[in-house]
Amino acid sequence: MISGHPLLSSSESSSVVVHRRGASARNLPTFHSICPSVSFSSSTYDETETSCLKDQEEEGQETTLSAGATPRYPLEPLTSLACSASVLPSKQLFSSDARSSQQFSLECPTKNRGSRVSWGSMELHDNNNTCTSFDISGGSSVLQDKLSKSRRVRNKSVDFDENLLYAENPRLIYINDPRRTNDKYEFTGNEIRTSKYTLITFLPKNLFIQFHRVAYLYFLAIAALNQLPPLAVFGRTVSLFPLLFVLCVTAIKDGYEDWRRHRSDRNENNREALVLQFGEFQLKKWKKIRAGEVVKIHADETIPCDMVLLGTSDPSGLAYIQTMNLDGESNLKTRYARQETVSSVFEGCNISGLIRCEQPNRNIYEFTANMEFNGQKFPLSQSNIVLRGCQLKNTDWIIGVVVYAGQETKAMLNSAISPAKRSKLESYMNRETLWLSVFLLVMCSVVALGMGLWLNRHKDKLDTLPYYRKRYQVNGKDNGKTYRYYGIPMETFFSFLSSIIVFQIMIPISLYITMELVRLGQSYFMIEDKHMYDSSSGSRFQCRSLNINEDLGQIRYVFSDKTGTLTENKMEFRKASVCGKNFGSSNLTDDLQHEHNIRDAAGFRSRWKLKSEVSVDSSLFDLLHKDLVGDERIAAHEFFLTLAACNTVIPIVSQDTSSGHRSSESWEDVDTIEYQGESPDEQALVSAASAYGYTLFERTSGHIVIDINGNKLSVRKRMSVVIRFPDNSVKVLVKGADTTMLSILANDGERDDQIKRATQRHLIEYSSEGLRTLVVAARDLTDAELEQWQCRYEDASTSLIDRAAKLRQTAALVECNLNLLGATAIEDKLQDGVPEAIEALRQAGIKVWVLTGDKQETAISIGLSCKLLTADMQQIIINGNSEEDCRNLLADAKTKYGLQSSNRKKQNLESRKNSENGYLEIPDDTKSSSVPAVCAPLALIIDGNSLVYILEKDLESELFNIATSCRVVLCCRVAPLQKAGIVDLIKSRTDDMTLAIGDGANDVSMIQMADVGVGICGQEGRQAVMASDFAMGQFQFLKRLLLVHGHWNYQRVGYLVLYNFYRNAVFVLMLFWYILCTAFSTTSALTDWSSVFYSVIYTSIPTIVVGILDKDLSHRTLLQYPKLYGAGHRHEAYNMRLFWITMIDTLWQSLVLFYLPLYVYKESSIDIWSMGSLWTIAVVVLVNIHLAMDIQRWVFITHVAVWGSIIITYACMVVLDSIPIFPNYWTIYHLAKSPTYWLTILLITIVALLPRFVVKVVHQIFWPSDIQIAREAERLRAS
């Protein structure tokens, strides 16, 4: 029902001690609490403790799930989500006036029980101060089996090792005996290592990792070929420079990062902790701690390893820990030491015993073990273990025994990084790179074939031709011998290899580095964008992945969580249905003074002040605090008692120095109370209970203390509580989701039916208003039922095999025939700007799907309020309870709305062609498609129960066809694995880009499954942020992220890739034309250094600057016209057509670049090195002017980069031509004196770029794109 913290029973007699104060209870039925003995809960999933599956919580179905972990039991009424309860048998039961006492024994006559249990569990003390405990998780039926059978979309990063403990293979930990524990040396030490390399392995391992890039292997092969004497086209050193430069830069970066890891590991391993040695605690380095040793931790210290608690500074064994380092959540969590061990620790006894626990696994939310201690055997659970990396808070000290150390700790087993994601544009780039490789092979083949034909034609003249020698022609012993001639076939082959070396930069190695630097710069400006800074939480935008910036400009589907993502996840108690009557609809008051008047009129005085005020309903307040009798009064009392008692909230009390609350002499000192909890729902409910006079103000391991109108009631804390009233009647109080609670209610008469029907009407009303609902119920228990449960419970709680299943069966004894008390309604407000953001995304052609754990009515209401759903939409609702039901519902929907299966590729093509049409589920021009047009927009609403059958069967394609034909898809009551399944449904069947956004641990699997994952820094911890690619404070920032930064990044990177292909290809083709004119000899007119510097120095800086700073449109225009985002859907910035156009343009420019200087200087006596110098300068000027023609936004740094690169090229040429040993010595000085030189460069630039200029002008005048039209509009507004 509702999961919570582990609970340990107290050694104190858990009695109900009521302290009388000035105000009487006013006919409040006094009652006893059965001692802190028993608590149990059952839940839809195997209960976890910390990270709440908040979507399930949203309706009170507050099941919990580990970060992105696969739930083992899907949603289902009662069988999958049974109610939780606490049974509190006590040795001594005191009356409310604390004057007399009675003693009750619940001991099973056949057993002498000494056991105790954990959170979400039943705990039962016997008369020997021991207790039994167990976890209860709600069973499931068909749904559980379905989900457990299939793991189709299970993600590796969130798939926990379900390493359940089997009795035949436990880990044995001998307390305070590490030598015996590890006698076989099978356990690791506590030294951890997160680094990749050592001094010995760094070089080979780093090179091995780097050469996973195929391009690096290509350039390594080129460099190796250039070392062979017959193929030494460039200098051997020069040919290695580009590859060595890239390898060294990457190695230095990796080495620095790993050095930081080594330093961190060293600091971590050398920290010290107190370890029990020779009867006293002594300091010991963390890395030397071993399994079985007893460790003592003080407040604010970090836990060095996974330890089972033996004792704490709190006599009841309670400890508070913070798990931020483990799961990112800042809320304090409770852990408990077993009472059996706590007493021994306080008495200073020799600590010894045996723990049988499961083998190390990654699940931080489960722990199964048994302990034998002082002749007793009792179970241990997740509530009894503290994990490495957590910090001890609000507790002076704890003592624990090490069960997992070092690399076997759960923190280290969960240290795997998120799966790497790759840009889609980069995958397209590899396709074009393959084409460039084909061009390269063709050119090399032409050169090799030409060389072979030329040699064959002149084979008789090879000894007499100028510039070519077949034999030595010198006096001496070498005269007449072969001079580097290997025959025509081998010469042809060597020519082919030499050509590969000469043309190597056709595959741009510099592109990889350029893209990384550009993405880094883009990320900087996204992070610094003040419009994406959340002032309320102080969080700014985060780029956690640098590989997929450009993917933000091509998103087609957005999969969003609801609670905390679309809504604030800050709950406010709004309405209540008590005994069939609705409260809060019109009588709520927000006026503090009026609220005090209500309290005064009711004779109510409180010493508690909530940190945040809660509105109250005067009529409900009167019902609780005036002298009334009857069933309604009792039901209302039990209703709020349940809200105050059934939770895991931690009260924090502080003195209020405000004089306003001390004005009345009749009032005692007023304390301010703040509630801190893992679930905002629980905080809202407990705050509401306090506002109505039921204030939870103390929590210990064995009980909680509630102030009821001045009476302090101590009861056992759990999601369900069992209390004994003065007349010895015992009641169990339960709260949970309506889907489970309504199915386990008793039906004893017409009045019960009336209350149930009225409550159901109220639930529907609340849900239609977007409120989150919870049902509260109770039932009477007999002593016989308690005894029966206790006997069966002990066996289940100590079982190491299928413990959860056995506990569920045991819990069913008391989780039935409940009497309905009422229902609560909590409001979760929409975040600012959500409706506007969703509407903008829809106009941009992005489909927004909401995947939530909310009930259907609530989800629809939120969908309407955030403009996801509109009144004119026709809703297709799929709520099936079997495979056949789902199949029929899908078929009916297809028939009713004229939807038919269509080819996936055709759908993708049509969607791309019509992305400008907004968000029509059926594009207007699909007459040729097999899908007929639908008049009204469609909205698909489907629940998690149906998805169990659909995703596991052959119905996926049917769901896909219907879903992609709808404008909106709303999935309700879905589990985390189902969220990932929905994302995978689109990702695997289309080429469209997907984005998932969420704020909780239950969104991790969805975030990691999508192409782009976005985490919201919200109220649910930071697990979603840690698993995401990007993180931000509010959903509304997604609009700017996609429409502005996504558009800019896509346009920049798309142009960057095409420009790099052009830049290198024009240089290579120029060399190719030269070789064709020099007898296919693979000689070069350019110096080796000029060839190397061309892509590394001469032309790289402008590319990087433009890739970071250029903006085709302003952010205002992009936000004003969201449809401009469709350019990314249509792949306007980068596609195969643009690639071929670029290559044709490149071919023309290379011809002009090579032949025009030849024509100009054909009558001159210019030498080949001077011509090479001219070509070098001309190609640099040409590619930079080409770039300048496409720049849309000129700023100072852009001018510096573009024109500065030309100046740098001249400077380098001057330096290289000033070195006497180079063959081009002094050539630049001779050329610069001639006006012909400068006119030739100008003529090359004009002639080469003229066709490109003409085509751009004509296209912009007659066939302008949306972006060009918007740009013209900007210029008109600016003028």
CSV table of N, CA and C in Angstrom, one decimal, residues 1062 1065-1067 1069-1070 1073 1140-1157 1182 1186 1243-1255:
chain,number,residue,atom,x,y,z
A,1062,TYR,N,33.6,19.4,-47.5
A,1062,TYR,CA,34.0,20.2,-48.6
A,1062,TYR,C,35.4,20.7,-48.5
A,1065,ALA,N,37.9,17.9,-49.2
A,1065,ALA,CA,37.7,17.3,-50.6
A,1065,ALA,C,38.3,18.3,-51.6
A,1066,VAL,N,38.1,19.6,-51.5
A,1066,VAL,CA,38.6,20.5,-52.5
A,1066,VAL,C,40.1,20.5,-52.5
A,1067,PHE,N,40.7,20.3,-51.3
A,1067,PHE,CA,42.2,20.2,-51.3
A,1067,PHE,C,42.7,19.0,-51.9
A,1069,LEU,N,41.1,17.1,-54.2
A,1069,LEU,CA,40.9,17.1,-55.6
A,1069,LEU,C,41.9,18.0,-56.4
A,1070,MET,N,42.3,19.0,-55.7
A,1070,MET,CA,43.4,19.9,-56.3
A,1070,MET,C,44.7,19.1,-56.5
A,1073,TRP,N,44.2,16.6,-59.5
A,1073,TRP,CA,44.4,17.1,-60.8
A,1073,TRP,C,45.9,17.3,-61.1
A,1140,TRP,N,25.5,15.6,-51.9
A,1140,TRP,CA,25.9,15.5,-53.3
A,1140,TRP,C,26.0,16.9,-54.0
A,1141,ILE,N,25.2,17.8,-53.6
A,1141,ILE,CA,25.3,19.2,-54.1
A,1141,ILE,C,26.7,19.7,-53.7
A,1142,THR,N,27.0,19.5,-52.4
A,1142,THR,CA,28.3,20.0,-51.9
A,1142,THR,C,29.5,19.4,-52.7
A,1143,MET,N,29.4,18.1,-53.0
A,1143,MET,CA,30.4,17.4,-53.7
A,1143,MET,C,30.6,18.0,-55.1
A,1144,ILE,N,29.4,18.3,-55.8
A,1144,ILE,CA,29.5,18.8,-57.1
A,1144,ILE,C,30.1,20.2,-57.1
A,1145,ASP,N,29.7,21.0,-56.1
A,1145,ASP,CA,30.3,22.3,-56.0
A,1145,ASP,C,31.8,22.2,-55.7
A,1146,THR,N,32.2,21.2,-54.9
A,1146,THR,CA,33.6,21.0,-54.6
A,1146,THR,C,34.4,20.6,-55.8
A,1147,LEU,N,33.8,19.8,-56.6
A,1147,LEU,CA,34.5,19.4,-57.9
A,1147,LEU,C,34.7,20.7,-58.8
A,1148,TRP,N,33.7,21.5,-58.9
A,1148,TRP,CA,33.9,22.7,-59.7
A,1148,TRP,C,35.0,23.7,-59.1
A,1149,GLN,N,34.9,23.9,-57.8
A,1149,GLN,CA,35.9,24.8,-57.2
A,1149,GLN,C,37.3,24.2,-57.3
A,1150,SER,N,37.5,22.9,-57.2
A,1150,SER,CA,38.8,22.3,-57.3
A,1150,SER,C,39.4,22.5,-58.7
A,1151,LEU,N,38.5,22.4,-59.7
A,1151,LEU,CA,39.0,22.6,-61.1
A,1151,LEU,C,39.4,24.0,-61.3
A,1152,VAL,N,38.6,24.9,-60.8
A,1152,VAL,CA,39.0,26.3,-60.9
A,1152,VAL,C,40.3,26.6,-60.2
A,1153,LEU,N,40.4,26.0,-59.0
A,1153,LEU,CA,41.6,26.3,-58.2
A,1153,LEU,C,42.9,25.7,-58.8
A,1154,PHE,N,42.8,24.6,-59.5
A,1154,PHE,CA,44.0,24.1,-60.1
A,1154,PHE,C,44.3,24.7,-61.5
A,1155,TYR,N,43.3,24.7,-62.4
A,1155,TYR,CA,43.6,25.1,-63.8
A,1155,TYR,C,43.7,26.6,-64.0
A,1156,LEU,N,43.0,27.4,-63.3
A,1156,LEU,CA,43.1,28.8,-63.5
A,1156,LEU,C,44.6,29.3,-63.3
A,1157,PRO,N,45.3,29.0,-62.2
A,1157,PRO,CA,46.7,29.4,-62.1
A,1157,PRO,C,47.5,28.9,-63.2
A,1182,LEU,N,40.0,30.6,-50.4
A,1182,LEU,CA,38.8,30.1,-51.0
A,1182,LEU,C,37.8,29.5,-50.0
A,1186,HIS,N,34.3,31.0,-48.7
A,1186,HIS,CA,33.1,30.1,-48.8
A,1186,HIS,C,32.4,30.1,-47.5
A,1243,LEU,N,40.8,36.2,-58.6
A,1243,LEU,CA,40.1,35.6,-59.7
A,1243,LEU,C,39.6,34.2,-59.4
A,1244,ILE,N,40.5,33.4,-58.7
A,1244,ILE,CA,40.1,32.1,-58.3
A,1244,ILE,C,38.9,32.1,-57.4
A,1245,THR,N,38.9,33.0,-56.4
A,1245,THR,CA,37.8,33.1,-55.4
A,1245,THR,C,36.5,33.5,-56.1
A,1246,ILE,N,36.5,34.4,-57.0
A,1246,ILE,CA,35.3,34.9,-57.7
A,1246,ILE,C,34.7,33.8,-58.6
A,1247,VAL,N,35.6,33.2,-59.4
A,1247,VAL,CA,35.1,32.2,-60.4
A,1247,VAL,C,34.6,31.0,-59.7
A,1248,ALA,N,35.4,30.5,-58.7
A,1248,ALA,CA,35.0,29.3,-58.0
A,1248,ALA,C,33.7,29.4,-57.2
A,1249,LEU,N,33.4,30.6,-56.6
A,1249,LEU,CA,32.2,30.8,-55.8
A,1249,LEU,C,31.0,31.3,-56.5
A,1250,LEU,N,31.2,31.8,-57.8
A,1250,LEU,CA,30.1,32.4,-58.5
A,1250,LEU,C,28.9,31.5,-58.7
A,1251,PRO,N,29.1,30.2,-59.1
A,1251,PRO,CA,27.9,29.3,-59.3
A,1251,PRO,C,27.2,29.2,-57.9
A,1252,ARG,N,27.9,29.0,-56.9
A,1252,ARG,CA,27.3,28.8,-55.6
A,1252,ARG,C,26.5,30.1,-55.2
A,1253,PHE,N,27.1,31.2,-55.5
A,1253,PHE,CA,26.4,32.5,-55.1
A,1253,PHE,C,25.1,32.6,-56.0
A,1254,VAL,N,25.2,32.3,-57.2
A,1254,VAL,CA,24.0,32.4,-58.1
A,1254,VAL,C,22.9,31.5,-57.7
A,1255,VAL,N,23.2,30.2,-57.4
A,1255,VAL,CA,22.2,29.3,-57.0
A,1255,VAL,C,21.6,29.7,-55.7
